[in-house]
Amino acid sequence: MSIKETEEGIPEDEVEQGGSMKSFLWHGGSVYDAWFSCASNQVAQVLLTLPYSFSQMGMASGVILQIFYGFMGSWTAYLISVLYVEYRTRKEKQNVNFNNHVIQWFEVLDGLLGPYWKAIGLTFNCTFLLFGSVIQLIACASNIYYINDKLDKRTWTYIFGACCATTVFIPSFHNYRIWSFLGLAMTTYTAWYLTIAALVHGQVEGVTHSAPTKPVLYFTGATNILYTFGGHAVTVEIMHAMWRPRKFKYIYLMATLYVFTLTIPSAASVYWAFGDELLTHANAFSLFPSSPWRDTAVVLMLIHQFITFGFACTPLYFVWEKVIGMHDTNSILLRAITRLPVVIPIWFLAIIFPFFGPINSAVGALLVTFTVYIIPSLAHILTYRSASSREKAAENPPAVIGGWRGAFVVNVVVVVWVFVVGFGLGGWASMTNFIKQVDTFGLFAKCYQCPPHH
């Protein structure tokens, strides 16, 4: 099925299935499905660490950088969508059929820029998604501990690793319709629980808001925010699951605007209430007393982290299937069995590095910077570097930013800023903080940041 065909309407097989409940819950390829997927995937466990980032940076910087990186992330997601359409259009002119094949970002880079770019894209994307999955698993153990502390966090990681392994049975993003909707509902509840609970709780006695105090803390916090709005490593897979992929280009921006309503009020209010206490409490849940409202938020975030684990892991499943020659197999059971080896290293890494919070910043600085900011910007510059390629482009840059010239300037600014501030300063700060956690708690820490009785 070509982009041109899917532009005209919903595929025939989807129309035939349209009336069934299975189709309603399972087959999602609309603009709304893509929006739910983007918004649900963008903010998960990071919602709980943003107050921690505010305590490192201060209120003003926290709000400004959320908006700044939110729009920067939306721009590079737009670039990825443009390059996907360009690649698919060129391939379809060569009569390449994608009926039983999920296009991925590294294939787009290969088709447009050659094998070296494919290798770079594959390395960064897979490593980022691997650690993105690790972070979700760490977050599961960190959260459930606040409901049931009879087991330590490492034991909970073993348990949730087994639970998350069940995502091998979900074939593709096309089948995440109901999960994306529920996931966003869950993060919305949690964000507003944090906001309202912090305001009702009020400021703790003698609260101080001393940030920013140290450059290492400031840039660690800034890099966590860069990580927050760099969740578009699965953009191509979400687009490919759409019936009309060309309609994706502004969806990520619309998702980001909604996410602002969750991340800014919750982080600001929790930081206002608890101030510098957050410096030793990377998970915001740890500062609130147990209540039915809090425990509901914890359970909902656990379910959402399971969904986000699937989001991060599904592209890795696709890559592994392609490596071993199983990607074209129609049997869900056979594909599920072949996917299981992907989960094992994720499980192992989550047990080695259980540092909820600091690991987000490290991944943000070393992987997100290149995967979803620098590489898409450079790829767009190089793909359209000649006048003839710009004339034949499947999609022209929006006039509001100044056409091709404006796009080039924005891309250069993104590359320079993210390389210097995100990778350079952010890498130094986040790795310094990460090493400090290893020195304090050790690798394979049994119960990271748990109260003394554990």
Coordinates of C-alpha atoms in Angstrom, one line a residue:
M1 CA 0.0 0.0 0.0
S2 CA 1.5 3.3 -1.0
I3 CA 1.4 6.7 0.6
K4 CA -0.7 8.0 -2.3
E5 CA -3.2 5.2 -1.7
T6 CA -3.4 5.7 2.0
E7 CA -3.9 9.5 1.4
E8 CA -7.2 8.8 -0.3
G9 CA -8.8 7.0 2.7
I10 CA -8.7 4.1 5.2
P11 CA -7.4 0.8 3.7
E12 CA -10.2 -1.5 2.6
D13 CA -9.3 -4.2 5.2
E14 CA -9.7 -1.6 7.9
V15 CA -13.1 -0.5 6.5
E16 CA -14.2 -4.1 6.5
Q17 CA -13.2 -4.6 10.2
G18 CA -14.5 -1.1 11.2
G19 CA -17.6 -2.3 12.9
S20 CA -16.1 -4.9 15.2
M21 CA -15.1 -4.3 18.8
K22 CA -11.7 -5.9 18.1
S23 CA -11.1 -3.4 15.4
F24 CA -12.1 -0.5 17.6
L25 CA -9.7 -1.6 20.4
W26 CA -6.9 -3.1 18.4
H27 CA -6.6 -1.5 15.0
G28 CA -5.5 2.1 15.3
G29 CA -4.1 4.1 12.4
S30 CA -5.9 7.5 12.6
V31 CA -4.5 10.9 13.3
Y32 CA -6.0 10.7 16.8
D33 CA -4.3 7.3 17.4
A34 CA -1.0 8.9 16.5
W35 CA -1.6 11.9 18.8
F36 CA -2.4 9.5 21.7
S37 CA 0.7 7.4 21.0
C38 CA 2.9 10.5 20.9
A39 CA 1.5 12.2 24.0
S40 CA 1.3 8.9 26.0
N41 CA 4.9 7.9 25.0
Q42 CA 6.4 11.4 25.6
V43 CA 5.7 11.6 29.3
A44 CA 5.8 8.6 31.6
Q45 CA 8.0 8.0 34.6
V46 CA 9.9 11.3 33.8
L47 CA 6.8 13.1 35.2
L48 CA 8.0 11.9 38.6
T49 CA 11.6 13.2 38.2
L50 CA 10.8 16.7 36.8
P51 CA 10.3 18.1 40.4
Y52 CA 13.8 16.7 41.1
S53 CA 15.1 18.6 38.1
F54 CA 13.5 21.8 39.2
S55 CA 15.3 21.4 42.6
Q56 CA 18.6 21.3 40.7
M57 CA 17.8 24.2 38.3
G58 CA 15.3 26.5 40.0
M59 CA 11.7 27.3 39.1
A60 CA 12.4 29.9 36.2
S61 CA 14.9 27.7 34.4
G62 CA 12.8 24.6 34.8
V63 CA 9.7 26.2 33.1
I64 CA 11.7 28.0 30.4
L65 CA 13.7 25.0 29.4
Q66 CA 10.6 22.8 29.3
I67 CA 9.1 25.1 26.7
F68 CA 12.4 25.5 24.8
Y69 CA 13.1 21.8 24.5
G70 CA 9.4 21.0 23.9
F71 CA 9.4 23.2 20.8
M72 CA 12.9 21.9 19.7
G73 CA 11.7 18.3 20.1
S74 CA 8.6 19.1 18.0
W75 CA 10.8 20.6 15.3
T76 CA 13.1 17.5 15.0
A77 CA 10.0 15.2 15.1
Y78 CA 8.7 17.1 12.2
L79 CA 12.1 16.6 10.4
I80 CA 11.9 12.9 11.0
S81 CA 8.4 12.8 9.5
V82 CA 9.5 14.7 6.4
L83 CA 12.4 12.4 5.8
Y84 CA 10.2 9.4 6.3
V85 CA 7.8 10.7 3.6
E86 CA 10.7 11.5 1.3
Y87 CA 12.2 8.0 1.7
R88 CA 8.8 6.2 1.2
T89 CA 7.9 8.4 -1.8
R90 CA 11.3 7.6 -3.5
K91 CA 11.0 3.9 -2.8
E92 CA 7.5 3.6 -4.1
K93 CA 8.5 5.2 -7.3
Q94 CA 10.8 2.2 -7.6
N95 CA 7.8 -0.1 -7.0
V96 CA 9.0 -1.2 -3.5
N97 CA 6.2 -2.7 -1.5
F98 CA 5.9 -2.1 2.3
N99 CA 2.8 -4.3 2.9
N100 CA 4.5 -6.6 5.3
H101 CA 7.4 -4.5 6.4
V102 CA 7.6 -1.8 9.1
I103 CA 9.9 1.1 8.0
Q104 CA 12.4 2.2 10.7
W105 CA 14.5 5.3 11.1
F106 CA 17.8 3.6 10.3
E107 CA 16.3 2.4 7.0
V108 CA 15.2 6.0 6.2
L109 CA 18.8 7.2 6.8
D110 CA 20.2 4.3 4.7
G111 CA 17.9 5.1 1.8
L112 CA 18.5 8.8 1.8
L113 CA 22.2 9.1 2.9
G114 CA 23.8 5.7 2.7
P115 CA 25.2 2.8 4.8
Y116 CA 27.3 5.0 7.2
W117 CA 24.3 7.0 8.3
K118 CA 22.4 3.7 8.6
A119 CA 25.0 2.4 11.0
I120 CA 25.1 5.6 13.1
G121 CA 21.3 5.8 13.3
L122 CA 20.9 2.1 14.2
T123 CA 23.6 2.3 16.9
F124 CA 22.2 5.4 18.6
N125 CA 18.5 4.5 18.2
C126 CA 18.8 1.0 19.5
T127 CA 21.0 2.0 22.4
F128 CA 18.6 4.8 23.4
L129 CA 15.6 2.5 23.2
L130 CA 17.4 -0.2 25.1
F131 CA 18.1 2.2 28.0
G132 CA 14.6 3.8 27.6
S133 CA 13.2 0.3 28.3
V134 CA 15.6 -0.1 31.3
I135 CA 14.4 3.2 32.8
Q136 CA 10.8 2.1 32.6
L137 CA 11.6 -1.1 34.4
I138 CA 13.6 0.8 37.1
A139 CA 10.6 3.1 37.5
C140 CA 8.2 0.2 38.0
A141 CA 10.3 -1.1 41.0
S142 CA 10.8 2.4 42.4
N143 CA 7.0 3.1 42.3
I144 CA 5.6 -0.2 43.6
Y145 CA 7.9 0.1 46.6
Y146 CA 5.8 3.1 47.9
I147 CA 2.8 0.8 48.1
N148 CA 4.5 -2.4 49.3
D149 CA 7.9 -2.1 50.9
K150 CA 8.0 -5.7 52.1
L151 CA 10.1 -6.5 49.1
D152 CA 13.1 -4.5 48.1
K153 CA 13.3 -2.6 44.8
R154 CA 15.7 -5.2 43.2
T155 CA 13.1 -8.0 43.8
W156 CA 10.4 -5.9 42.4
T157 CA 12.6 -5.4 39.3
Y158 CA 12.8 -9.1 38.8
I159 CA 9.0 -9.3 39.0
F160 CA 8.2 -6.5 36.7
G161 CA 10.8 -7.7 34.2
A162 CA 8.8 -10.8 33.8
C163 CA 5.6 -8.8 33.5
C164 CA 7.0 -6.4 30.8
A165 CA 8.2 -9.4 28.8
T166 CA 4.6 -10.0 27.8
T167 CA 4.9 -7.0 25.4
V168 CA 6.4 -9.4 22.9
F169 CA 2.8 -10.4 22.0
I170 CA 1.9 -6.9 20.7
P171 CA 2.7 -7.1 17.0
S172 CA 3.2 -3.3 16.2
F173 CA 2.2 0.3 17.0
H174 CA -0.9 -0.3 15.0
N175 CA -2.2 -2.4 17.9
Y176 CA -1.6 0.1 20.7
R177 CA -4.9 2.0 20.2
I178 CA -6.5 1.3 23.6
W179 CA -3.2 1.3 25.4
S180 CA -2.2 4.7 24.1
F181 CA -5.6 6.1 25.2
L182 CA -5.4 4.6 28.7
G183 CA -1.7 5.5 29.1
L184 CA -2.5 9.2 28.5
A185 CA -5.4 9.1 30.9
M186 CA -3.1 7.6 33.6
T187 CA -0.4 10.2 33.2
T188 CA -3.0 13.0 33.2
Y189 CA -4.4 11.7 36.5
T190 CA -1.0 11.4 38.0
A191 CA 0.1 14.9 36.9
W192 CA -3.0 16.5 38.4
Y193 CA -2.7 14.4 41.6
L194 CA 0.9 15.7 42.1
T195 CA -0.2 19.3 41.4
I196 CA -3.3 19.3 43.7
A197 CA -1.7 17.2 46.4
A198 CA 1.3 19.6 46.6
L199 CA -0.9 22.6 46.8
V200 CA -3.1 21.1 49.4
H201 CA -0.1 19.9 51.4
G202 CA 1.4 23.4 51.3
Q203 CA 5.0 24.3 51.9
V204 CA 6.9 22.2 54.3
E205 CA 8.2 24.0 57.4
G206 CA 11.4 25.9 56.7
V207 CA 11.3 25.2 53.0
T208 CA 14.2 26.5 50.9
H209 CA 14.5 27.0 47.2
S210 CA 18.3 27.5 46.8
A211 CA 18.7 26.2 43.2
P212 CA 20.6 26.8 41.1
T213 CA 23.7 26.3 43.3
K214 CA 26.1 24.1 41.4
P215 CA 26.7 23.8 37.6
V216 CA 26.8 20.0 37.8
L217 CA 23.3 20.0 39.3
Y218 CA 22.0 22.6 36.9
F219 CA 23.1 20.8 33.7
T220 CA 22.0 17.4 35.1
G221 CA 18.5 18.9 35.6
A222 CA 18.5 20.6 32.2
T223 CA 19.5 17.3 30.5
N224 CA 16.6 15.5 32.2
I225 CA 14.3 18.0 30.5
L226 CA 16.0 17.5 27.2
Y227 CA 15.3 13.7 27.7
T228 CA 11.7 14.5 28.6
F229 CA 11.0 16.1 25.2
G230 CA 13.2 13.7 23.2
G231 CA 10.8 10.8 23.3
H232 CA 10.4 10.7 19.5
A233 CA 12.8 7.9 18.7
V234 CA 9.7 5.8 17.7
T235 CA 8.3 8.5 15.4
V236 CA 8.9 6.5 12.2
E237 CA 7.2 3.4 13.6
I238 CA 4.2 5.5 14.8
M239 CA 3.9 7.1 11.4
H240 CA 4.1 3.8 9.6
A241 CA 1.2 2.5 11.6
M242 CA -1.0 5.4 10.3
W243 CA -3.4 5.1 7.4
R244 CA -2.3 8.5 6.2
P245 CA 1.3 9.1 7.3
R246 CA 1.6 12.5 5.6
K247 CA -0.8 13.9 8.3
F248 CA 1.7 13.2 11.0
K249 CA 3.9 16.3 10.6
Y250 CA 2.2 18.6 13.2
I251 CA 0.9 15.8 15.5
Y252 CA 4.0 15.8 17.8
L253 CA 3.7 19.5 18.3
M254 CA 0.0 19.1 19.3
A255 CA 1.0 16.3 21.7
T256 CA 3.7 18.5 23.2
L257 CA 1.3 21.4 23.9
Y258 CA -0.9 19.0 25.8
V259 CA 2.1 17.5 27.7
F260 CA 3.0 21.0 28.9
T261 CA -0.3 21.1 30.8
L262 CA 0.9 18.0 32.7
T263 CA 4.6 18.6 33.2
I264 CA 4.8 22.3 34.1
P265 CA 2.1 22.6 36.8
S266 CA 3.1 19.3 38.5
A267 CA 6.8 20.0 38.6
A268 CA 6.3 23.7 39.7
S269 CA 3.9 22.9 42.5
V270 CA 5.8 20.0 43.9
Y271 CA 9.0 22.1 43.9
W272 CA 7.2 25.0 45.5
A273 CA 5.9 22.7 48.3
F274 CA 9.1 20.7 49.1
G275 CA 12.0 22.8 47.7
D276 CA 15.5 21.4 48.4
E277 CA 14.1 18.2 49.9
L278 CA 13.7 17.0 46.3
L279 CA 17.5 16.9 45.9
T280 CA 17.5 13.6 47.7
H281 CA 14.1 12.4 46.5
A282 CA 14.3 11.7 42.7
N283 CA 10.9 10.1 42.8
A284 CA 8.2 12.7 43.7
F285 CA 5.9 10.0 45.1
S286 CA 8.4 9.5 48.0
L287 CA 7.5 12.9 49.5
F288 CA 3.7 12.3 49.7
P289 CA 2.0 10.3 52.5
S290 CA 0.2 7.2 51.6
S291 CA -3.4 7.8 50.7
P292 CA -6.0 6.2 48.3
W293 CA -5.3 9.1 45.8
R294 CA -1.5 8.6 45.9
D295 CA -1.8 4.8 45.7
T296 CA -4.1 5.1 42.7
A297 CA -1.5 7.3 41.0
V298 CA 1.2 4.8 41.7
V299 CA -0.8 1.9 40.3
L300 CA -1.7 3.9 37.2
M301 CA 1.9 4.8 36.6
L302 CA 2.9 1.2 37.0
I303 CA 0.5 0.2 34.2
H304 CA 1.6 3.2 32.1
Q305 CA 5.3 2.2 32.5
F306 CA 4.3 -1.3 31.2
I307 CA 2.8 0.4 28.1
T308 CA 5.8 2.7 27.6
F309 CA 8.1 -0.3 28.0
G310 CA 6.3 -1.8 25.0
F311 CA 6.6 1.5 23.1
A312 CA 10.4 1.6 23.6
C313 CA 10.9 -2.1 23.1
T314 CA 8.8 -2.7 20.0
P315 CA 11.3 -1.0 17.6
L316 CA 14.0 -3.2 19.1
Y317 CA 11.8 -6.2 18.5
F318 CA 11.5 -5.2 14.8
V319 CA 15.3 -4.8 14.4
W320 CA 15.9 -8.2 16.0
E321 CA 13.3 -9.8 13.8
K322 CA 15.0 -8.3 10.7
V323 CA 18.4 -9.5 11.9
I324 CA 17.2 -13.1 12.3
G325 CA 14.9 -13.1 9.3
M326 CA 11.6 -13.4 11.2
H327 CA 10.1 -10.0 10.4
D328 CA 7.8 -11.2 7.6
T329 CA 6.3 -14.0 9.8
N330 CA 2.6 -13.7 10.3
S331 CA 2.4 -15.9 13.4
I332 CA 2.2 -13.8 16.5
L333 CA 3.3 -16.7 18.7
L334 CA 6.4 -17.4 16.7
R335 CA 7.3 -13.7 16.6
A336 CA 6.8 -13.4 20.4
I337 CA 9.1 -16.3 21.1
T338 CA 11.9 -14.9 18.8
R339 CA 11.5 -11.5 20.6
L340 CA 12.2 -12.8 24.1
P341 CA 16.0 -12.5 23.9
V342 CA 15.6 -8.7 23.6
V343 CA 14.1 -8.4 27.1
I344 CA 16.9 -10.2 28.9
P345 CA 19.7 -7.6 28.6
I346 CA 17.1 -4.9 29.6
W347 CA 16.3 -6.8 32.7
F348 CA 19.9 -7.3 33.6
L349 CA 20.8 -3.6 33.1
A350 CA 17.9 -2.4 35.3
I351 CA 19.3 -4.6 38.1
I352 CA 22.9 -3.2 37.6
F353 CA 21.9 0.5 37.4
P354 CA 18.8 1.1 39.6
F355 CA 19.4 4.8 39.8
F356 CA 16.0 6.3 39.2
G357 CA 16.4 9.9 38.1
P358 CA 20.2 10.2 37.5
I359 CA 20.0 7.5 34.7
N360 CA 17.5 9.7 32.8
S361 CA 20.0 12.6 32.6
A362 CA 22.8 10.3 31.6
V363 CA 20.7 8.7 28.8
G364 CA 19.5 12.2 27.8
A365 CA 23.0 13.6 27.4
L366 CA 24.8 10.7 25.7
L367 CA 22.0 9.2 23.6
V368 CA 18.9 11.4 23.2
T369 CA 21.1 14.4 22.1
F370 CA 22.3 12.5 19.0
T371 CA 19.3 10.2 18.4
V372 CA 16.5 12.7 18.2
Y373 CA 18.1 16.1 17.9
I374 CA 21.5 16.2 16.1
I375 CA 21.1 13.3 13.6
P376 CA 17.6 14.3 12.2
S377 CA 18.8 17.9 11.8
L378 CA 22.0 16.9 10.0
A379 CA 20.1 14.4 7.9
H380 CA 17.7 17.0 6.8
I381 CA 20.5 19.4 5.8
L382 CA 22.4 16.8 3.9
T383 CA 19.3 15.2 2.2
Y384 CA 18.3 18.6 0.7
R385 CA 21.7 20.2 0.2
S386 CA 21.4 20.4 -3.6
A387 CA 19.0 22.7 -5.4
S388 CA 17.6 19.7 -7.4
S389 CA 16.7 17.8 -4.3
R390 CA 14.9 20.8 -2.8
E391 CA 12.9 21.2 -6.1
K392 CA 11.9 17.5 -6.0
A393 CA 11.2 17.4 -2.3
A394 CA 8.1 15.5 -1.2
E395 CA 7.5 18.2 1.5
N396 CA 8.7 21.8 1.6
P397 CA 9.5 23.5 5.0
P398 CA 6.8 25.7 6.5
A399 CA 6.8 29.3 5.3
V400 CA 6.5 30.5 8.9
I401 CA 10.1 29.7 9.6
G402 CA 11.4 31.1 6.3
G403 CA 11.3 28.2 3.9
W404 CA 14.5 26.3 3.1
R405 CA 16.8 29.0 4.3
G406 CA 15.0 29.2 7.7
A407 CA 15.0 25.4 8.0
F408 CA 18.8 25.4 7.5
V409 CA 19.4 28.0 10.1
V410 CA 17.1 26.3 12.7
N411 CA 18.8 23.0 12.0
V412 CA 22.3 24.5 12.6
V413 CA 21.2 26.1 15.8
V414 CA 19.7 22.8 17.0
V415 CA 22.9 20.9 16.2
V416 CA 25.3 23.5 17.8
W417 CA 23.1 24.0 20.9
V418 CA 22.4 20.4 21.6
F419 CA 26.0 19.3 21.0
V420 CA 27.5 22.0 23.3
V421 CA 24.9 22.3 26.0
G422 CA 23.2 18.9 25.9
F423 CA 26.0 16.5 25.0
G424 CA 29.0 18.6 26.3
L425 CA 27.9 20.3 29.5
G426 CA 25.0 17.9 30.1
G427 CA 27.2 14.9 29.5
W428 CA 29.8 16.1 32.0
A429 CA 27.2 17.0 34.6
S430 CA 25.0 13.9 34.3
M431 CA 28.0 11.4 34.2
T432 CA 29.5 13.2 37.3
N433 CA 26.2 12.8 39.1
F434 CA 25.7 9.2 37.9
I435 CA 29.2 8.2 39.1
K436 CA 28.4 9.8 42.4
Q437 CA 25.4 7.5 42.7
V438 CA 27.5 4.4 41.9
D439 CA 30.1 5.4 44.5
T440 CA 27.3 6.1 47.1
F441 CA 25.0 3.1 46.5
G442 CA 27.2 0.7 44.4
L443 CA 26.2 -1.3 41.3
F444 CA 23.4 -3.9 41.8
A445 CA 22.1 -1.6 44.7
K446 CA 19.4 -3.6 46.5
C447 CA 17.2 -0.7 47.4
Y448 CA 18.2 2.7 45.8
Q449 CA 17.2 5.7 48.0
C450 CA 15.2 3.6 50.4
P451 CA 14.7 4.6 54.0
P452 CA 17.4 3.5 56.5
H453 CA 15.4 0.4 57.8
H454 CA 16.1 -1.2 54.4

